[in-house]
Amino acid sequence: MEEGGGFRLSAECLDEPPNSRVFLVLGKDTGEALIRERFAPFGEIQDIWLVRDKRTHESRGIAFVKFARSSQACRAMEAMHGRSLAPDTKPIKVFIAQSRASGSHRDVEDEELTRIFVMIPKSYTEEDLRNKFKVYGDIEYCSIIKKKTTGESKGLGYVRYLKPSQAALAIEECDRSYKAILAEPKNKPSESSEREYYSSSSSMRQEPMGHEPRGSVFPFEGQPEFGSFEKSQMRVRESVSKRLSVVSRLPFVQEQLFFLFDLVPGLEYCDVQRDPHTNHGHAVIQYTTAASAIYAKYKLHGFEYPPGNRLGVTFLEDGSDGLDHIRKMATQLVTSQVSSIVSHNNLVGQQYTSSQPYSGSSSSQLPQPQTDAVLPSRKKKAPPESSVKERLFIVFYPHPLPVNVLEDVFCRFGLLIEVYLVTGKNVGYAKFADRTSASDAITALHGKIVNGVRLKVMLADSPAEESNKRQRTY
């Protein structure tokens, strides 16, 4: 493909604000005037670019439209995808164009545009968060990030809207103190939605570092096993410590860098150091344990923050014994795996169906689950005939947990109707009679380990949502 008829905007302006360009697939005979006429009602158009063959100057049937605001581009996508620009012409396809700095050539999925990340007062409840942001559109769910040890709010939250234009409008118009940004997308393909899990046999495979999708470090978006580290990243000759050096070709903002590395539990301090001779960024990060530092290095080395700017993360000497750190981690990993195997073998003969009566909580004979999640006490299940208010999709690695263990874990959040596994798959479902209970389960369990099995817990796609998903054919 050759490009002709270049943009009048400078390259730096193409992605400002983010997600303000739409990508069109249309008829080769469609001209700029018709595109402008049909897309002008959605907002101020800053530029239109028709992609042409450099030799013949014929249209390639691809165009870009740059809007002044992200919400305008999103409204155009929602309204015009699958519509015809003129009578007796084929319907066009409209997507939000990927940022040029990302290096990706795929279109942005709707799911990546509906969830925003906000800074909030620590006194906020989920209801407060919902009330503040519902003025911008219909909210699917909202959640507050809490400290694992105390359950206290970290002053951070997520809001997910039903439409991309609503999320974009919230970012544009909410009070600046919320510092609202678009939340980074879930991992693809390793951190996928329910339908992507079934459509790809490699959905549980981890991407090697350096090719990992953007946003994979965010909490509740899944985390790889320590066992998936490449051998080259755990070489003994590399000095392992609790302290990290972070470098970047762009200067750091203390607050932003702190929140980024605080997504890995155990952050002690983040010290941004400024070089008066260059504009490069340099910071020192320290964690309470070497395990956290190793995980942060594995997850964040090469991560693009902001998009297009890769971070370099290396260990700094802290006077500790690196080999001793590795021995302790290996012992913990082996203990966890042995516990998982023993638990699985003891219960593997049981049927993958729920048999717990609703009138009681999970069996008191079950041992307390071995987990890094903070679990409340067991609660009674909801009656089996209760109306299902929320359904959760669960992915297990490396194997499913027995149903009675799952039931024991998920019933602790209240009003659980049932849990069940899908035969032959490392996935299952949990049905709740209350949306808040389901949201609490996601917050507490997503990315956590139970009896040596890592869980990914997310909202299941409802039949109505499935029928409304656009089929991507281009």
mmCIF file of C-alpha atoms in Angstrom, residues 48 151 172 175 192 221:
data_model
loop_
_atom_site.group_PDB
_atom_site.id
_atom_site.type_symbol
_atom_site.label_atom_id
_atom_site.label_comp_id
_atom_site.label_asym_id
_atom_site.label_seq_id
_atom_site.Cartn_x
_atom_site.Cartn_y
_atom_site.Cartn_z
ATOM 1 C CA ILE A 48 -9.410 13.664 5.840
ATOM 2 C CA GLY A 151 -9.017 -3.626 52.327
ATOM 3 C CA GLU A 172 -12.925 15.142 28.344
ATOM 4 C CA ASP A 175 -13.132 17.437 36.825
ATOM 5 C CA SER A 192 -8.690 -12.435 26.761
ATOM 6 C CA GLU A 221 -5.789 -7.981 34.086
#
